[in-house]
Coordinates of C-alpha atoms and ligand atoms in Angstrom, one line a residue:
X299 CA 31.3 28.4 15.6
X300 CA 30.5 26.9 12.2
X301 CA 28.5 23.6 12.1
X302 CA 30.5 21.2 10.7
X303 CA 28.5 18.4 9.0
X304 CA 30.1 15.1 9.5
X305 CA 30.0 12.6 6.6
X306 CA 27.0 9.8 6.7
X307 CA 29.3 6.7 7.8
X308 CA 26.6 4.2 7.2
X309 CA 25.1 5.4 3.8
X310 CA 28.0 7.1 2.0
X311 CA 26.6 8.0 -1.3
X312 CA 24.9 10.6 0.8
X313 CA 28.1 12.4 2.2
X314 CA 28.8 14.7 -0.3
X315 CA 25.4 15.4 -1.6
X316 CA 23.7 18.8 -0.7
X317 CA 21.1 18.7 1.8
X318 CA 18.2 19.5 -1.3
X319 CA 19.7 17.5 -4.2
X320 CA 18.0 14.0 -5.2
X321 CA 20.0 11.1 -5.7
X322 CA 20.2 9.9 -8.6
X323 CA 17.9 6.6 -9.9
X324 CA 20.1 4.1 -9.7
X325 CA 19.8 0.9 -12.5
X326 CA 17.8 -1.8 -9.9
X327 CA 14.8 1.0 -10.2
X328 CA 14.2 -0.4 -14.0
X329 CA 10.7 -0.4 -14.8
X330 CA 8.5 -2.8 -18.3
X331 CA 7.3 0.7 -20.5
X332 CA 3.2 0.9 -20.4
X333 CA 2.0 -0.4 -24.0
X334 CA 1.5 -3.9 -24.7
X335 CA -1.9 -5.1 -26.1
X336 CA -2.7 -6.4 -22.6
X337 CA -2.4 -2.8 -20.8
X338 CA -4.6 -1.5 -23.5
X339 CA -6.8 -4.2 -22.8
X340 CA -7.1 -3.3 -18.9
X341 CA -6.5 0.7 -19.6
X342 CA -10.2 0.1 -22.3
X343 CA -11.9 -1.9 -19.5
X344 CA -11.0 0.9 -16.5
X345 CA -11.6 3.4 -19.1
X346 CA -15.2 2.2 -20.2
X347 CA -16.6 1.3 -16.8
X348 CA -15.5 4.9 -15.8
X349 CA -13.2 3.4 -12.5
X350 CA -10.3 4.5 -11.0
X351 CA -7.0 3.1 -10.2
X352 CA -4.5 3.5 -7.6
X353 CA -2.1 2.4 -10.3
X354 CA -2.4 6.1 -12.4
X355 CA -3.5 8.3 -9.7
X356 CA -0.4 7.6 -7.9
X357 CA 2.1 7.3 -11.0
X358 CA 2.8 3.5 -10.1
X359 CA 6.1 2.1 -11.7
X360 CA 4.6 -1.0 -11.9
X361 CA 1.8 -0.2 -13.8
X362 CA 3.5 -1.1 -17.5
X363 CA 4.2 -4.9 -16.0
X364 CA 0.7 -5.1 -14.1
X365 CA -1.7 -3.9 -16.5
X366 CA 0.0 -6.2 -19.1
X367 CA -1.3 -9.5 -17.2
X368 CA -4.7 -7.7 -16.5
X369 CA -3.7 -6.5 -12.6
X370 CA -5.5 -3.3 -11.6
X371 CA -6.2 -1.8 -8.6
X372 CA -9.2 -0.2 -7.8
X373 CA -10.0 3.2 -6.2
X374 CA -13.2 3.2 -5.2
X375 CA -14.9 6.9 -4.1
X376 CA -13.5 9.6 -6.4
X377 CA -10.5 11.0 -7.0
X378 CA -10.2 13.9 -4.8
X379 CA -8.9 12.9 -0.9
X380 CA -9.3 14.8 2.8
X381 CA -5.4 14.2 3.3
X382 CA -2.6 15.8 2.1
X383 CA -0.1 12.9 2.6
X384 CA 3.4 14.2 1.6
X385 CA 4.2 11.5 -0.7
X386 CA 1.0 10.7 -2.7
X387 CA 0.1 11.9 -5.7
X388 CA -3.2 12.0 -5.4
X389 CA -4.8 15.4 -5.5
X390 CA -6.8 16.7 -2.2
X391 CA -9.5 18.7 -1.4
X392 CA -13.3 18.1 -1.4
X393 CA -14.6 15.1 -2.4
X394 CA -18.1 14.7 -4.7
X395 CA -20.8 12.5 -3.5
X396 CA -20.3 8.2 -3.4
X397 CA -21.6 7.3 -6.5
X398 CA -24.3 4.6 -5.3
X399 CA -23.4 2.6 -9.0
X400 CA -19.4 2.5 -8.5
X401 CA -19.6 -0.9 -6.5
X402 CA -21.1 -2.4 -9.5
X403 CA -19.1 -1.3 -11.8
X404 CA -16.6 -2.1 -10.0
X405 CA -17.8 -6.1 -9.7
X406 CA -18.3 -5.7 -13.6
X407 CA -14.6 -4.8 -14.5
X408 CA -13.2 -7.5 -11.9
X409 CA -15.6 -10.2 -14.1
X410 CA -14.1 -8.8 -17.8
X411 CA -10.8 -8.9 -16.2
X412 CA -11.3 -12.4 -15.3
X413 CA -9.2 -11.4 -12.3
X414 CA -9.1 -14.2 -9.3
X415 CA -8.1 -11.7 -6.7
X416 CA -8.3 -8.3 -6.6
X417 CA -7.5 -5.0 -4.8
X418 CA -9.7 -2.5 -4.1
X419 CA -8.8 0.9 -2.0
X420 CA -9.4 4.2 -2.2
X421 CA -9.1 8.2 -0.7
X422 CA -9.3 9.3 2.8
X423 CA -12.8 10.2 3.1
X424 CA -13.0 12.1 6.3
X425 CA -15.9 14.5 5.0
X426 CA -18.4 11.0 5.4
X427 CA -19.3 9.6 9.1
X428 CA -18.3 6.3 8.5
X429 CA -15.4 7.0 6.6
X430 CA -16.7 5.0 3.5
X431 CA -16.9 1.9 5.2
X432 CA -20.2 0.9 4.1
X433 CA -19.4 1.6 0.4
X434 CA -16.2 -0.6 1.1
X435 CA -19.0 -3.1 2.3
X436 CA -20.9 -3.2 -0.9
X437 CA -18.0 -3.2 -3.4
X438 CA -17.1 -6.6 -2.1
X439 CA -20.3 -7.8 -1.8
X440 CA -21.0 -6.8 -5.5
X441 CA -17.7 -8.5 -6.2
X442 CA -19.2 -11.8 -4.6
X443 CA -21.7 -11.8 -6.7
X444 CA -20.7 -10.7 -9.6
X445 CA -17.5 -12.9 -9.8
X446 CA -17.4 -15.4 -6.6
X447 CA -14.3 -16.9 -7.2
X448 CA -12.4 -14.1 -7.0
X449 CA -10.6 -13.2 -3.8
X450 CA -10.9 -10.1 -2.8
X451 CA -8.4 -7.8 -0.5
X452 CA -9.2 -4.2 0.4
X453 CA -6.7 -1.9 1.1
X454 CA -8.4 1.0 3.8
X455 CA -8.0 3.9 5.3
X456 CA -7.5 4.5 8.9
X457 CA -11.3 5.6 9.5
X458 CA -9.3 7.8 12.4
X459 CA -12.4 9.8 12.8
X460 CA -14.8 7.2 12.7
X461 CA -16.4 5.2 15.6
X462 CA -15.3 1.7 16.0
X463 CA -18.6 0.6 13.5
X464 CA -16.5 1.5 10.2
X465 CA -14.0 -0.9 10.6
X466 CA -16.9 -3.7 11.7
X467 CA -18.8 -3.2 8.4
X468 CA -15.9 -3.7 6.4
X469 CA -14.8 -7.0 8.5
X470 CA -18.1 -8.0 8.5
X471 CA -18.2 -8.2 4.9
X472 CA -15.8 -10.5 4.8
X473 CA -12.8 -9.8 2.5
X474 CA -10.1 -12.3 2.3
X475 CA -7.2 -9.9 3.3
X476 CA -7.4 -7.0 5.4
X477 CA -4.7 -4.4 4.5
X478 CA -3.6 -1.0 6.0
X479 CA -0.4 0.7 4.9
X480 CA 1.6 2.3 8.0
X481 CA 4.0 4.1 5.2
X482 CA 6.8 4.8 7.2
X483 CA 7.9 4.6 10.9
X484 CA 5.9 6.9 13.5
X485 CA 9.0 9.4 13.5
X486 CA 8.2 10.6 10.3
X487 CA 4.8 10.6 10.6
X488 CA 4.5 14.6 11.0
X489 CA 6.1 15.3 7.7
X490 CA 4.9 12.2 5.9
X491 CA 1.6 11.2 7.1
X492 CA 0.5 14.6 8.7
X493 CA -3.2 13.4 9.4
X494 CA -3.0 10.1 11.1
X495 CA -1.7 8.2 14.3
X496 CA 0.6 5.8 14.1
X497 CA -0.8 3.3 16.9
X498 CA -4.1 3.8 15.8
X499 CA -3.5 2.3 12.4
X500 CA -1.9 -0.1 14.6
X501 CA -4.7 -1.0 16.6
X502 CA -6.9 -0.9 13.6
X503 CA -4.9 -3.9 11.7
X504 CA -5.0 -5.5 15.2
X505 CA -8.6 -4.7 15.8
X506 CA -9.5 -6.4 12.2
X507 CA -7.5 -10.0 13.1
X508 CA -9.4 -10.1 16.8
X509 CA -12.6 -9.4 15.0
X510 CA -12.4 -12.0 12.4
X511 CA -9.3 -14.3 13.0
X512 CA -9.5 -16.2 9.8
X513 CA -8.4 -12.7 7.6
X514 CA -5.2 -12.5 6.8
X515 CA -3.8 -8.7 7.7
X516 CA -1.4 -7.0 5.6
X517 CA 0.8 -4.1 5.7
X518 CA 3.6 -2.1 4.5
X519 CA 6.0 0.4 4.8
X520 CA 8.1 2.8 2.1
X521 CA 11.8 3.0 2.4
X522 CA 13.9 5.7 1.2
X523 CA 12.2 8.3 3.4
X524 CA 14.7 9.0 6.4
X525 CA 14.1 6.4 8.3
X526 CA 17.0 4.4 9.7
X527 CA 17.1 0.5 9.7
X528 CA 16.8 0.7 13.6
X529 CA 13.5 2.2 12.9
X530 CA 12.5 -0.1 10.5
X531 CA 13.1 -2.9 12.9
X532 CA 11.3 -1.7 15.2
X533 CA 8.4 -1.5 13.2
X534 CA 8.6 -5.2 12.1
X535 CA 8.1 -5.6 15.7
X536 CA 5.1 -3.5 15.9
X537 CA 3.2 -5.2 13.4
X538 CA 4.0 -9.0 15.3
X539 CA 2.6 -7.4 18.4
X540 CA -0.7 -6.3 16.0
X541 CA -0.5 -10.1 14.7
X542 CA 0.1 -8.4 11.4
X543 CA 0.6 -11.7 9.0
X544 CA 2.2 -9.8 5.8
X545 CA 4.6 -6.7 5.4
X546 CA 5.2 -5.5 2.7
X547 CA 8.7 -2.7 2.3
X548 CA 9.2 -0.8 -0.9
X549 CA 11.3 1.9 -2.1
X550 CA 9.9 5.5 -1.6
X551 CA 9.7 7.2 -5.5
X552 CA 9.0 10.9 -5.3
X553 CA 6.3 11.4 -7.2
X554 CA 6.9 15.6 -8.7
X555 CA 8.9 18.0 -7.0
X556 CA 6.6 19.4 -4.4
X557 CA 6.4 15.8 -2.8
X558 CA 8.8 14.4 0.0
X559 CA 12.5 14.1 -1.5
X560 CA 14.2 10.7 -1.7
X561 CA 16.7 10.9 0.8
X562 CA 18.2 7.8 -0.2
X563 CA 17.7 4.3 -2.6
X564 CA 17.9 1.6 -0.7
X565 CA 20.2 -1.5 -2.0
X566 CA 18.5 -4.7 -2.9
X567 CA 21.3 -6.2 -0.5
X568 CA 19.2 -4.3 2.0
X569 CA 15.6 -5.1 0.9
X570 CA 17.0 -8.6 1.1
X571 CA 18.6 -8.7 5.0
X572 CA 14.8 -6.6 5.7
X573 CA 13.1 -9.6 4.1
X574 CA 15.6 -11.9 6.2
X575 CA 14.9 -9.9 9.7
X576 CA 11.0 -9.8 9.0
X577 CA 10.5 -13.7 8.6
X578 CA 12.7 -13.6 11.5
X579 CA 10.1 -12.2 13.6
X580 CA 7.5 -14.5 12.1
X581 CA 5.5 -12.7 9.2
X582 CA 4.0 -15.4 6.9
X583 CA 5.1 -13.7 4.3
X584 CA 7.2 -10.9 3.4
X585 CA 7.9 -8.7 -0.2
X586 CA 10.8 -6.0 0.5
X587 CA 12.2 -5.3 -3.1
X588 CA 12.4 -1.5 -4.4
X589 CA 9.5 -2.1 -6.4
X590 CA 6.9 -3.6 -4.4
X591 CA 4.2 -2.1 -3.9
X592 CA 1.1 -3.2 -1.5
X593 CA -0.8 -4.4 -4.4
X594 CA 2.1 -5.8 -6.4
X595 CA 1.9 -9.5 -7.5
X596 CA -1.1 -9.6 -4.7
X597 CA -2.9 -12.5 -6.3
X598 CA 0.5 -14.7 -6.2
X599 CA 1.2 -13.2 -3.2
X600 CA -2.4 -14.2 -1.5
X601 CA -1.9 -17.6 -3.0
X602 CA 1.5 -18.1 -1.3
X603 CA 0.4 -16.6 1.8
X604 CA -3.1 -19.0 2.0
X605 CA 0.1 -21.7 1.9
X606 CA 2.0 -20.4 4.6
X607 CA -0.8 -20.5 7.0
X608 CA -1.9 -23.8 6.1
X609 CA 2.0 -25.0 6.7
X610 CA 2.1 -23.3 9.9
X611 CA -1.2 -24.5 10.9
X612 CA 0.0 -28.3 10.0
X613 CA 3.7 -27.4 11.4
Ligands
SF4_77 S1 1.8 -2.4 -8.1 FE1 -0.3 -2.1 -7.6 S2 -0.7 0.1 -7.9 FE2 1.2 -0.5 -9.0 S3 0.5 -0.9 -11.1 FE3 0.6 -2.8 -10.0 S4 -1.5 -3.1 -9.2 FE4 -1.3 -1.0 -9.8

């Protein structure tokens, strides 16, 4: 008998499209084109203190608007990760060696960029025992010093094959937000996030709040994926049971070919009735627009968010 394929009732732009075709960008995915003085200014400053950024190795969109005001994120321990996450663009393989001067420089550019909070996060680094936690640890420490009114938020790895010291030396170093990207919801972990475990990043976002309770945690999924609103619900409820106190939910943008295909854009009418259900379920705060991004509008964000608590608290 033949197999019949049905038409997708609940996302129609997706009935008639065969099963390996992208859809097409649709207009809401608009993006500010890199070049201003101000994103030559940051792009110098990255350049000159030989850093990287999240914001090129993965092919942001954002990075036109964000490197205009001065907003990089920084990946701290090379270029080259231990995963092979199907929607990242950043290469993997073997890593060099940490290079013991990085946290400095790192502190340095964070001064010139007169930034008052910034993100720093970097590769999987499974090849080291501690994941990179202690490197973590002296980036934000050099931070401190180097520019102490800065707030600081690091965006980690799972440290999955790491004893439960990694994720102490990063807490213990006291960064002002605490953030771990779940991605997408645990179904599609085998073909998206291959090498990690979806309750363990869990439990380490949890872990992080019981160990210091005055962090704020953050985390976010990608939409766009195959993941069903259902799904998506259910990981807002997830994170509340972690005491998660930010989620962020952007749309999934395929980075080349090879990567995981869009399967579909989400509508901002959706983003918004995501944003609706998550304060629902009592985030602090929520972002869920097609562009955000963990680290987009994180200093405004972190601001906000310092607000939120302090309302709650009073409330
Ligand atoms: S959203 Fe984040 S990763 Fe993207 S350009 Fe802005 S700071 Fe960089």
């Amino acid at each position: 008998m033949r197999d019949l394929k049905l038409p997708d009732q609940r996302h129609p732009e997706k009935a008639h499209r065969p099963d390996n075709a992208q859809p097409k960008k649709p207009a809401w995915i608009r993006v500010k084109a890199p070049g201003s003085e101000g994103y030559r200014e940051t792009r110098d400053i990255i350049r000159g203190q030989k850093l990287s950024t999240v914001c090129e190795e993965a092919g942001c969109p954002n990075v036109g608007e964000c490197w205009s005001l001065g907003h990089a994120t920084m990946m701290i321990m090379g270029e080259i990760c231990t995963r092979g996450c199907s929607f990242c663009n950043v290469a993997t393989g073997k890593p060099e060696a940490l290079d013991a001067f990085e946290p400095g420089r790192v502190a340095h550019a964070v001064a010139q960029l007169g930034l008052k909070h910034v993100v720093v996060t970097s590769v999987d680094r499974d090849d080291l025992d501690d994941g990179g936690a202690e490197h973590f640890a002296q980036t934000i420490r050099a931070i401190r010093h180097r520019a102490p009114a800065t707030t600081i938020e690091v965006l980690v790895p799972d440290f999955l094959k790491c004893g439960p010291a990694a994720l102490e030396t990063v807490v213990a170093a006291k960064p002002d937000v605490f953030n771990h990207n779940l991605e997408t919801v645990p179904g599609l972990y085998p073909e998206v996030r291959p090498g990690a475990r979806y309750f363990h990043s869990l439990r380490l976002l949890q872990r992080a709040k019981e160990l210091d309770p005055s962090l704020f945690t953050k985390s976010g999924i990608m939409v766009g994926l195959g993941e069903d609103r259902q799904g998506v619900l259910q990981v807002m409820d997830d994170m509340r049971a972690a005491d998660i106190d930010f989620l962020t939910i952007g749309q999934y943008l395929q980075p080349t070919p090879k990567h995981h295909r869009v399967d579909r854009f989400v509508t901002p009418e959706e983003f918004a009735g995501y944003e609706k259900a998550a304060y629902g379920k009592g985030f602090l705060m929520v972002s869920a627009t097609p562009l955000t991004r963990s680290s987009y509008h994180a200093g405004d964000d972190f601001d906000r968010l310092r607000a939120a608590r302090l309302a709650r608290l009073g409330g």
